PDB file of C-alpha atoms in Angstrom:
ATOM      1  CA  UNK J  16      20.142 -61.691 -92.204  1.00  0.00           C
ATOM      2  CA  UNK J  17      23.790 -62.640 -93.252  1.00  0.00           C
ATOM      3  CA  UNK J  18      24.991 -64.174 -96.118  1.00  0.00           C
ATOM      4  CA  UNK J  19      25.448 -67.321 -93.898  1.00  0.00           C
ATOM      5  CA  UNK J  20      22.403 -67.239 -92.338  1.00  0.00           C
ATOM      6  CA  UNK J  21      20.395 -66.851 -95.715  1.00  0.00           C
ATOM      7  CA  UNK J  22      22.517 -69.929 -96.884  1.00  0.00           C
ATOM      8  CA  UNK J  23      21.489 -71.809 -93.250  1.00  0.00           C
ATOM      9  CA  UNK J  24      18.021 -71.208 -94.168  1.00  0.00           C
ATOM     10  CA  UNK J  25      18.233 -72.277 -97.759  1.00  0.00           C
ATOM     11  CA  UNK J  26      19.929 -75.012 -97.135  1.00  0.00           C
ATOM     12  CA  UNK J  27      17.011 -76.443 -94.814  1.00  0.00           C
ATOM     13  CA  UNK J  28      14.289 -75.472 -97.141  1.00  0.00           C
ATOM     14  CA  UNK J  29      16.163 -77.624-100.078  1.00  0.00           C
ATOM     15  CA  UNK J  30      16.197 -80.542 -97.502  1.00  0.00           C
ATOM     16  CA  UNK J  31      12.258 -79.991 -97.307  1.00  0.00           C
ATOM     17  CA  UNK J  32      12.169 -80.502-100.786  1.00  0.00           C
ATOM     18  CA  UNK J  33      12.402 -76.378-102.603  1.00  0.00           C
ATOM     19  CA  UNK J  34      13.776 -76.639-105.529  1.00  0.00           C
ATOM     20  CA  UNK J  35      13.419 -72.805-106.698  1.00  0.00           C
ATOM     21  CA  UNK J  36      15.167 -69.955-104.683  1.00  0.00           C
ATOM     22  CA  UNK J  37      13.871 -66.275-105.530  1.00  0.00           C
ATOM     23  CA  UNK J  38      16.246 -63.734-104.151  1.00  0.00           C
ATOM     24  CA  UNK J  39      14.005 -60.377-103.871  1.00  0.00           C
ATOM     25  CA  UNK J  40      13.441 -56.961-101.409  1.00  0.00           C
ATOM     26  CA  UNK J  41      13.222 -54.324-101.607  1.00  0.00           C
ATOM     27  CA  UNK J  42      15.786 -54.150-104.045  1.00  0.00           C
ATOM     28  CA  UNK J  43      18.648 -56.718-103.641  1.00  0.00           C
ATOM     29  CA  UNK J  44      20.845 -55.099-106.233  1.00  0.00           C
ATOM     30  CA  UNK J  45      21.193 -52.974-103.462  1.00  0.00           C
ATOM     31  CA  UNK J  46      22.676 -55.112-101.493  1.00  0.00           C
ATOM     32  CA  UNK J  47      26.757 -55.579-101.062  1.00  0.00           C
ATOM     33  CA  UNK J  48      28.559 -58.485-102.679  1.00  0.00           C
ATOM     34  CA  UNK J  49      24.874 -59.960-103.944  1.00  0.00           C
ATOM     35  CA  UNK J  50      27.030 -62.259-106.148  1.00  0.00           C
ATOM     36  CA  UNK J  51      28.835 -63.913-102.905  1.00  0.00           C
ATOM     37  CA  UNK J  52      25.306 -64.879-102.052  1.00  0.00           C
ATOM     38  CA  UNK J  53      24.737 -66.057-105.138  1.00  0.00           C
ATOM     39  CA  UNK J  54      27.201 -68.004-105.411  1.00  0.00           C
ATOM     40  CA  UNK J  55      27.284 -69.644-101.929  1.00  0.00           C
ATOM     41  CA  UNK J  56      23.642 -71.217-103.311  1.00  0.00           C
ATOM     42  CA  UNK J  57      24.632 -72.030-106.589  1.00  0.00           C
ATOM     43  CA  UNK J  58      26.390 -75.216-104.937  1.00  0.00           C
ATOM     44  CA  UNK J  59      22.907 -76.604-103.462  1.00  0.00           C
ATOM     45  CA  UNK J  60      21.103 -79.169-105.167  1.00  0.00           C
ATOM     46  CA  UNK J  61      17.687 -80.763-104.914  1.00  0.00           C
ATOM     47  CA  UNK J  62      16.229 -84.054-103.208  1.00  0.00           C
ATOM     48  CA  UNK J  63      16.507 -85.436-106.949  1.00  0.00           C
ATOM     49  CA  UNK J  64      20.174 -84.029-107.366  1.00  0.00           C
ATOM     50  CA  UNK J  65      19.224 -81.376-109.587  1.00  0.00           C
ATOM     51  CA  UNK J  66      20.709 -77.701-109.700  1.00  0.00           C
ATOM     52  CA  UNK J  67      18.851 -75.655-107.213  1.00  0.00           C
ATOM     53  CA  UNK J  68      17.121 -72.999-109.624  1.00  0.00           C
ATOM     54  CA  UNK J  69      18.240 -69.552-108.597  1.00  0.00           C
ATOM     55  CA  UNK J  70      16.140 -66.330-109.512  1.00  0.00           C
ATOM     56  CA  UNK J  71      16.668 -62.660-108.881  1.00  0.00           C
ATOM     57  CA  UNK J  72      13.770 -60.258-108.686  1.00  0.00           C
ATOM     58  CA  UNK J  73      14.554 -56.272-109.621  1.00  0.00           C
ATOM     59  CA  UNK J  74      13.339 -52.954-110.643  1.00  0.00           C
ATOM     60  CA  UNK J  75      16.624 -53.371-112.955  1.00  0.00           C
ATOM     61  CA  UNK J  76      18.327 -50.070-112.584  1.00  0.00           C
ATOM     62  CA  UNK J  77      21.520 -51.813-111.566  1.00  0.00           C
ATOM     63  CA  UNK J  78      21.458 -55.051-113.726  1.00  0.00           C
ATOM     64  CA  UNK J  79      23.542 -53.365-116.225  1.00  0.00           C
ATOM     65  CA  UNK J  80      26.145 -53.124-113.949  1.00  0.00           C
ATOM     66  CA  UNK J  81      25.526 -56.377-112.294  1.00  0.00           C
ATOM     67  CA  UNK J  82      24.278 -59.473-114.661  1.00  0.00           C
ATOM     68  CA  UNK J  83      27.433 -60.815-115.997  1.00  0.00           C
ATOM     69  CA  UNK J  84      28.664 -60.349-112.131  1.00  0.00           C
ATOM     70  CA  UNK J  85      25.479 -62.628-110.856  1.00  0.00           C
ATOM     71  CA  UNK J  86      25.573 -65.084-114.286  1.00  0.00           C
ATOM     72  CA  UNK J  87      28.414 -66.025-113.846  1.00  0.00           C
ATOM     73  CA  UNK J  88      28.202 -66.644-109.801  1.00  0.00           C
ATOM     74  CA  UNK J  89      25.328 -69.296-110.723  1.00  0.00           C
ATOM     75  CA  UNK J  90      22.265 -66.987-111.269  1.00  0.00           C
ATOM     76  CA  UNK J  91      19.978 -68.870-113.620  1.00  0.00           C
ATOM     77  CA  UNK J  92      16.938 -66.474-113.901  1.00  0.00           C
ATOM     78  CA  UNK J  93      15.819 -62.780-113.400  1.00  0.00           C
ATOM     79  CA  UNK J  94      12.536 -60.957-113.444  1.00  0.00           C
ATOM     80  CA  UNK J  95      12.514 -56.984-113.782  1.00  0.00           C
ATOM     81  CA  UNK J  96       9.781 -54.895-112.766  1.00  0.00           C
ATOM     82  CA  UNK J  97       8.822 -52.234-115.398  1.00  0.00           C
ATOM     83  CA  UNK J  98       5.558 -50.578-115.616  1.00  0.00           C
ATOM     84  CA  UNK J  99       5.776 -48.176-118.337  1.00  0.00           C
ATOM     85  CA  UNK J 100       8.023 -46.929-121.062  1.00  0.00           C
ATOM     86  CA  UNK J 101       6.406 -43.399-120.697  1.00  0.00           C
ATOM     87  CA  UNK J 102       8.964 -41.386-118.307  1.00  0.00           C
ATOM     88  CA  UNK J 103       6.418 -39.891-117.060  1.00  0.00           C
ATOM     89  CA  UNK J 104       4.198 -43.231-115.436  1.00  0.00           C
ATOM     90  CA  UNK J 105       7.573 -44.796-115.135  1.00  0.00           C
ATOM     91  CA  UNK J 106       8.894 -41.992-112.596  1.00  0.00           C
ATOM     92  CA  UNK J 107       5.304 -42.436-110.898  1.00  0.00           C
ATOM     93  CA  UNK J 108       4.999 -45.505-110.448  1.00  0.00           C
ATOM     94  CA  UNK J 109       8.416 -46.581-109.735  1.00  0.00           C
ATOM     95  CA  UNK J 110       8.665 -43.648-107.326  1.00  0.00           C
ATOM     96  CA  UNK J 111      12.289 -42.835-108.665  1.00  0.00           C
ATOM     97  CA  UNK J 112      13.336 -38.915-110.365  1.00  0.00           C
ATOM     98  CA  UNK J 113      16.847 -40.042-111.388  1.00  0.00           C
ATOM     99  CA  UNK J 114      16.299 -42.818-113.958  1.00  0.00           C
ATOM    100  CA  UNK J 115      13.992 -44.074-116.742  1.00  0.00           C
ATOM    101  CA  UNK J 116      12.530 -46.725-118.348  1.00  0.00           C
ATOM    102  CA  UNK J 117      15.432 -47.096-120.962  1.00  0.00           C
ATOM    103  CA  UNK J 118      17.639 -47.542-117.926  1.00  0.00           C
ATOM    104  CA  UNK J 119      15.528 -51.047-117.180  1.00  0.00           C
ATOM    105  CA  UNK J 120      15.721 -52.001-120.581  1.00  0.00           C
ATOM    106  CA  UNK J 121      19.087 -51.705-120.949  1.00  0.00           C
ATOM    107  CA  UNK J 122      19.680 -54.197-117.719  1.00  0.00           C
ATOM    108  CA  UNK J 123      16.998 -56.349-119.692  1.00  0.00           C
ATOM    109  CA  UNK J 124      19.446 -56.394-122.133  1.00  0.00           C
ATOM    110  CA  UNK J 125      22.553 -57.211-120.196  1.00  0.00           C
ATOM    111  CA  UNK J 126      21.099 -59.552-118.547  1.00  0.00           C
ATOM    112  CA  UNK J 127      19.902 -61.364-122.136  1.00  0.00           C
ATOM    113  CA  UNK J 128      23.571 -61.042-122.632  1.00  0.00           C
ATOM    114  CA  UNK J 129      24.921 -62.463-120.049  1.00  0.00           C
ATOM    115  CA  UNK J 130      22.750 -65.291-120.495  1.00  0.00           C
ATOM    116  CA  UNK J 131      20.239 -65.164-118.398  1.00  0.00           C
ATOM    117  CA  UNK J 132      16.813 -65.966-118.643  1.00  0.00           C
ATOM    118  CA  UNK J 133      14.573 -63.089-118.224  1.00  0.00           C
ATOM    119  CA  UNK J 134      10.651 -61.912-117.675  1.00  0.00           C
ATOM    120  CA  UNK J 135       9.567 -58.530-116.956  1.00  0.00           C
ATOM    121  CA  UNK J 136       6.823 -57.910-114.434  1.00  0.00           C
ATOM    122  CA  UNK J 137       4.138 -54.709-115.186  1.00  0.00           C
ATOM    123  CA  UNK J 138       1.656 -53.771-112.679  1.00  0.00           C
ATOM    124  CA  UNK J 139      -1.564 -52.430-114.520  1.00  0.00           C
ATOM    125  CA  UNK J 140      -3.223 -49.783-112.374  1.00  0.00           C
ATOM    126  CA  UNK J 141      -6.199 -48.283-113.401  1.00  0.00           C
ATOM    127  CA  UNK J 142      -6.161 -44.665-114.070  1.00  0.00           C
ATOM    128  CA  UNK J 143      -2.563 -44.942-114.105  1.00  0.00           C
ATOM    129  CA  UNK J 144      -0.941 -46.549-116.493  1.00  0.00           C
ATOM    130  CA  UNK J 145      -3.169 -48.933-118.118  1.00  0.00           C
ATOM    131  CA  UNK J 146      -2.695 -47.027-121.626  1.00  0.00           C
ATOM    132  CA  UNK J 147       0.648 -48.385-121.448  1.00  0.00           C
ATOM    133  CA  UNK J 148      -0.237 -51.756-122.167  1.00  0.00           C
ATOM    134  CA  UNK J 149       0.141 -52.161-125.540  1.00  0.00           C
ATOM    135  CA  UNK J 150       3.000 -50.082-126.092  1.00  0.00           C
ATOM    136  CA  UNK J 151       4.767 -52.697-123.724  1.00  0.00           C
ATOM    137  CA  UNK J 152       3.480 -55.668-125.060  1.00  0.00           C
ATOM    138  CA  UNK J 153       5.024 -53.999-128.458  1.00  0.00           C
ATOM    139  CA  UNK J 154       8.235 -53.393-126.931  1.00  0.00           C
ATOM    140  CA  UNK J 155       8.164 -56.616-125.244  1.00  0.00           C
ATOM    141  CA  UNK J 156       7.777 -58.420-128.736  1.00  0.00           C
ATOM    142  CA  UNK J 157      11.207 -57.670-129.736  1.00  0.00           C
ATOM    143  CA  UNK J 158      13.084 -58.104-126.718  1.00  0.00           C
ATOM    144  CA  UNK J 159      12.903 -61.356-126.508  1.00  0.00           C
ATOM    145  CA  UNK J 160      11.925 -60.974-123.013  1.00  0.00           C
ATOM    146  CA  UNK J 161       8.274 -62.650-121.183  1.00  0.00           C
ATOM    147  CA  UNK J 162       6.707 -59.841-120.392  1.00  0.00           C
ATOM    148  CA  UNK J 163       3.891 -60.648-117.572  1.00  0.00           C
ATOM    149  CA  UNK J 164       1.091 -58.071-116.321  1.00  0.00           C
ATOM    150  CA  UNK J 165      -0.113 -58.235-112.907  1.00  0.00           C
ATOM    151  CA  UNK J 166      -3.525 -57.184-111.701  1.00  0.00           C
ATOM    152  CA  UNK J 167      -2.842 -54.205-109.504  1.00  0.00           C
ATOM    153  CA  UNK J 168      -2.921 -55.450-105.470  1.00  0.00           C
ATOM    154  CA  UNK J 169      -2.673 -53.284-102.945  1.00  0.00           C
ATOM    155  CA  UNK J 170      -0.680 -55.930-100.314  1.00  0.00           C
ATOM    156  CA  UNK J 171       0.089 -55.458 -97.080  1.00  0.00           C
ATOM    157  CA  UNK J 172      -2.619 -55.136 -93.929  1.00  0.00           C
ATOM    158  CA  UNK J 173      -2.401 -51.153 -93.531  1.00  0.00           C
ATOM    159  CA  UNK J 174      -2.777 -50.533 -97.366  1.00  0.00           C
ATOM    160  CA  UNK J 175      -6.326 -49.024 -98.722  1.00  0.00           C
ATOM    161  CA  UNK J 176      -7.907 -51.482-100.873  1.00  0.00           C
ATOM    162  CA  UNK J 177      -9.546 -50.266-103.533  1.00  0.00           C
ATOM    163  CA  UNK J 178     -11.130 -52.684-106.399  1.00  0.00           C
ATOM    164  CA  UNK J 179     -12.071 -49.916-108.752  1.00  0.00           C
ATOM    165  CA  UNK J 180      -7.924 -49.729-109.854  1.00  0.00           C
ATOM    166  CA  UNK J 181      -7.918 -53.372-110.950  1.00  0.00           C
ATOM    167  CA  UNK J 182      -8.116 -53.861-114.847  1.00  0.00           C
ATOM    168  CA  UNK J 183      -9.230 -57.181-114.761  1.00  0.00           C
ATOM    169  CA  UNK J 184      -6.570 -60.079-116.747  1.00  0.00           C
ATOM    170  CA  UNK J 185      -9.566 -61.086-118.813  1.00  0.00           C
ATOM    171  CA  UNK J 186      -9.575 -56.881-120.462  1.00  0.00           C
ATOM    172  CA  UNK J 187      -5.811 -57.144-120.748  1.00  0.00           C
ATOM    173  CA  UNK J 188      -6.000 -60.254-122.584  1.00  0.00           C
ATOM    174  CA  UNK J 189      -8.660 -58.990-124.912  1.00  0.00           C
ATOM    175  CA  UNK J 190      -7.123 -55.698-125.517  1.00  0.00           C
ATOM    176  CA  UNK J 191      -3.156 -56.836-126.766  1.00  0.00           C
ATOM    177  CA  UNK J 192      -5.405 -59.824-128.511  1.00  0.00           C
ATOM    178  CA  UNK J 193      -7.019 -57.418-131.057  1.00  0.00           C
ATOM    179  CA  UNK J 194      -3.662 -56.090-131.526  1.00  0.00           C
ATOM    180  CA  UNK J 195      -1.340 -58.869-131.222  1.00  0.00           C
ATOM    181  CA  UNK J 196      -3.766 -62.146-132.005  1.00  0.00           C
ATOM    182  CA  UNK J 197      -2.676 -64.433-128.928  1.00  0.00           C
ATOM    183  CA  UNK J 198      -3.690 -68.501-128.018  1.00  0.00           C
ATOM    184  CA  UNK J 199      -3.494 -69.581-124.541  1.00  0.00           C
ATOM    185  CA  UNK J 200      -0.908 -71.594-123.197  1.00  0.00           C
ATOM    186  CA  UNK J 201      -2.145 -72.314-120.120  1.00  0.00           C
ATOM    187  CA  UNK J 202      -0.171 -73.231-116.931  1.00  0.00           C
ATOM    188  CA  UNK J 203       3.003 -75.056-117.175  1.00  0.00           C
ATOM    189  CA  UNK J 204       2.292 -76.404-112.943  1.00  0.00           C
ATOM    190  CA  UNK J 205      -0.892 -75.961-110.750  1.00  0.00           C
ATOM    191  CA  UNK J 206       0.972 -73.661-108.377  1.00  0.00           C
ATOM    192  CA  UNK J 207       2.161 -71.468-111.331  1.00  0.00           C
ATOM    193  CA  UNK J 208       0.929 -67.769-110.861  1.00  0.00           C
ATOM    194  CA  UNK J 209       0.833 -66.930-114.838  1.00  0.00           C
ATOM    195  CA  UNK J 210      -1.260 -68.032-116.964  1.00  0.00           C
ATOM    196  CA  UNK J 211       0.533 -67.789-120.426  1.00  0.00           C
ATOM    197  CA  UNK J 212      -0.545 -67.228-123.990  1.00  0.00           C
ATOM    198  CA  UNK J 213       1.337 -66.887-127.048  1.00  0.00           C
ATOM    199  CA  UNK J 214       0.899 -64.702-130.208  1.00  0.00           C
ATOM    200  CA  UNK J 215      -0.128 -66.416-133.021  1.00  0.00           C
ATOM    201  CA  UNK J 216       2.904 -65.047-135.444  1.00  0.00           C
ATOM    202  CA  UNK J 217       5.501 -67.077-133.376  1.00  0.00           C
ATOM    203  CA  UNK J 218       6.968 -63.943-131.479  1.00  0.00           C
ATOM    204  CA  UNK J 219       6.970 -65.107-127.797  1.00  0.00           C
ATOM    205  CA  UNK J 220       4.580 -64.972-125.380  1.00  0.00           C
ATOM    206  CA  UNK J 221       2.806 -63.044-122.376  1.00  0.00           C
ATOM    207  CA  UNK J 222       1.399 -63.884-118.647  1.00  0.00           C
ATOM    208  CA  UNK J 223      -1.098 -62.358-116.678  1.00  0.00           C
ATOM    209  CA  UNK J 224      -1.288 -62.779-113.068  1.00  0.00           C
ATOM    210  CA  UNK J 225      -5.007 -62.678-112.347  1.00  0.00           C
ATOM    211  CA  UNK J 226      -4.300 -62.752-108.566  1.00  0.00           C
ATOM    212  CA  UNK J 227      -7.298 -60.122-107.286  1.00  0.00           C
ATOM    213  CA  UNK J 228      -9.743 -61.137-110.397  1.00  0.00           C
ATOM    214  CA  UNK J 229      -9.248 -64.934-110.168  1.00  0.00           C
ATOM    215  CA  UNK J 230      -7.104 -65.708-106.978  1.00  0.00           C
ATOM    216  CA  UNK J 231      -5.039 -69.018-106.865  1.00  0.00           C
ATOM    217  CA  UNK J 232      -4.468 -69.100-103.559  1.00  0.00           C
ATOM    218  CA  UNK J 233      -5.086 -72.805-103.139  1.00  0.00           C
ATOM    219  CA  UNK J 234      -2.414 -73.912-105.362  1.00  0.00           C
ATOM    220  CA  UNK J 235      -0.234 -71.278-104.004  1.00  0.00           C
ATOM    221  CA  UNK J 236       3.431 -73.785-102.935  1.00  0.00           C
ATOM    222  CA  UNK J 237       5.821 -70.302-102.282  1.00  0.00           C
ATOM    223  CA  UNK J 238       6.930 -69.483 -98.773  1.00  0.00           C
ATOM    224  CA  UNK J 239       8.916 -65.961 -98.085  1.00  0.00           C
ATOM    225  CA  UNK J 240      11.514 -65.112 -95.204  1.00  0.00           C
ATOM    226  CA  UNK J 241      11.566 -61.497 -94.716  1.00  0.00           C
ATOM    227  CA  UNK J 242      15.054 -59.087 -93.840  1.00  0.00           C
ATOM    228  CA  UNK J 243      14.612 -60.397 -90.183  1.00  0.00           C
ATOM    229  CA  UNK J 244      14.333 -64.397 -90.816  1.00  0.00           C
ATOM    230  CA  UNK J 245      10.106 -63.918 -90.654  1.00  0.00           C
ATOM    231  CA  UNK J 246       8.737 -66.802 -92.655  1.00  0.00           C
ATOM    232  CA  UNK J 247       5.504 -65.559 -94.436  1.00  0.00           C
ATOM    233  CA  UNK J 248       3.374 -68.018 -96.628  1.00  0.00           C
ATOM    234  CA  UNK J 249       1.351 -65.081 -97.869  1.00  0.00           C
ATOM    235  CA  UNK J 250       1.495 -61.620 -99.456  1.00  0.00           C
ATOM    236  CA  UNK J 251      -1.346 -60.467 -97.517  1.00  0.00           C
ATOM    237  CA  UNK J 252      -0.069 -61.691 -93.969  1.00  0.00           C
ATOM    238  CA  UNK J 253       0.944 -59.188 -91.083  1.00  0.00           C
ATOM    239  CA  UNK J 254       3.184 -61.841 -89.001  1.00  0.00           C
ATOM    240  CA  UNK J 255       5.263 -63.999 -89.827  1.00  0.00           C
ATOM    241  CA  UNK J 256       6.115 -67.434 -88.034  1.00  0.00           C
TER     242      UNK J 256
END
């Protein structure tokens, strides 16, 4: 899709009543002149006149370069996916043998300094890199950034499911909570994925996404257009409408 046509689309959804835009991929930092996008939305507003809230999702190895670029275009929020600050699991599970987990936290950073609001996004695999939780949720208490762990889902309709590399969000929870002593938060909406919990000391707070252990599907209010202009209403779907 162009620029113009993502901007078509947007537009209509707002007049449905959206009022949250996630740009995502693949990896859009990838893709030319993201800020013209960026800023072609930023001019949208809600049914109730309101800013239309524009998001950015990213495995963060260009956000260095980019965040002032996309803060100051009208980006409000960013999420950055990070699974491990061993270089090892990072290269593994990122699939990349060029760059490293520093490289993520310093767009974390930018991005905290250009203003944006940011969350991190970790995948917890079993037998993968599940001994990396706590040294993230450590990392993640001085960064100022919401760091959110994900039960690992194998999406798509070709994909081999297999249950036995799920750590369920309940274990996570208990784990960084003998560490870290955390209360729950809760969710902010019914149709928000994370359930959130704080640590006790003040120093932010956490999310799991229990999506495979405890599935939310029937609060679920997100729709996704794919590269083609596919709408999809699920992760799991193999057409779109």
């Amino acid at each position: 899709l162009s620029f113009e046509e993502i901007a078509r689309l947007t537009t209509s959804f707002v007049a449905l009543g959206v009022q949250k835009v996630r740009i995502t991929g693949g990896e859009p930092l990838l893709r030319k002149g993201l800020e013209d996008l960026i800023a072609m939305l930023a001019g949208l507003r809600t049914l109730e006149g309101a800013p239309l809230e524009l998001a950015l999702t990213t495995n963060g190895l260009l956000l260095s370069q980019k965040a002032s670029l996309l803060a100051r275009a009208g980006l409000h929020r960013v999420t950055v996916s990070l699974d491990a600050l061993n270089p090892d699991v990072f290269k593994q599970m990122a699939d990349v043998a060029d760059a490293g987990p520093e490289d993520v936290i310093a767009g974390i950073e930018a991005a905290h300094a250009a203003g944006l609001k940011v969350k991190a996004n970790m995948v917890v695999q079993r037998g993968v890199n599940e001994a990396e939780i706590l040294p993230m949720a450590a990392r993640f208490r001085t960064l100022g950034a919401t760091l959110r762990f994900i039960e690992f889902m194998d999406v798509g309709s070709s994909n081999g499911w297999k249950l036995d590399q799920v750590v369920p969000a309940k274990d996570i929870i208990e784990l960084i909570d003998t560490h870290f002593p955390l209360e729950r938060l809760g969710r902010g909406t019914p149709s928000e994925v994370s359930d959130r919990w704080q640590y006790r000391d003040g120093s932010g707070e956490i999310g799991v996404i229990s999506s495979v252990s405890a599935p939310f599907c029937g609060q679920c209010s997100r729709a996704r257009i794919s590269a083609e202009g596919g709408l999809y209403t699920c992760l799991f779907a193999s057409q779109g409408s």
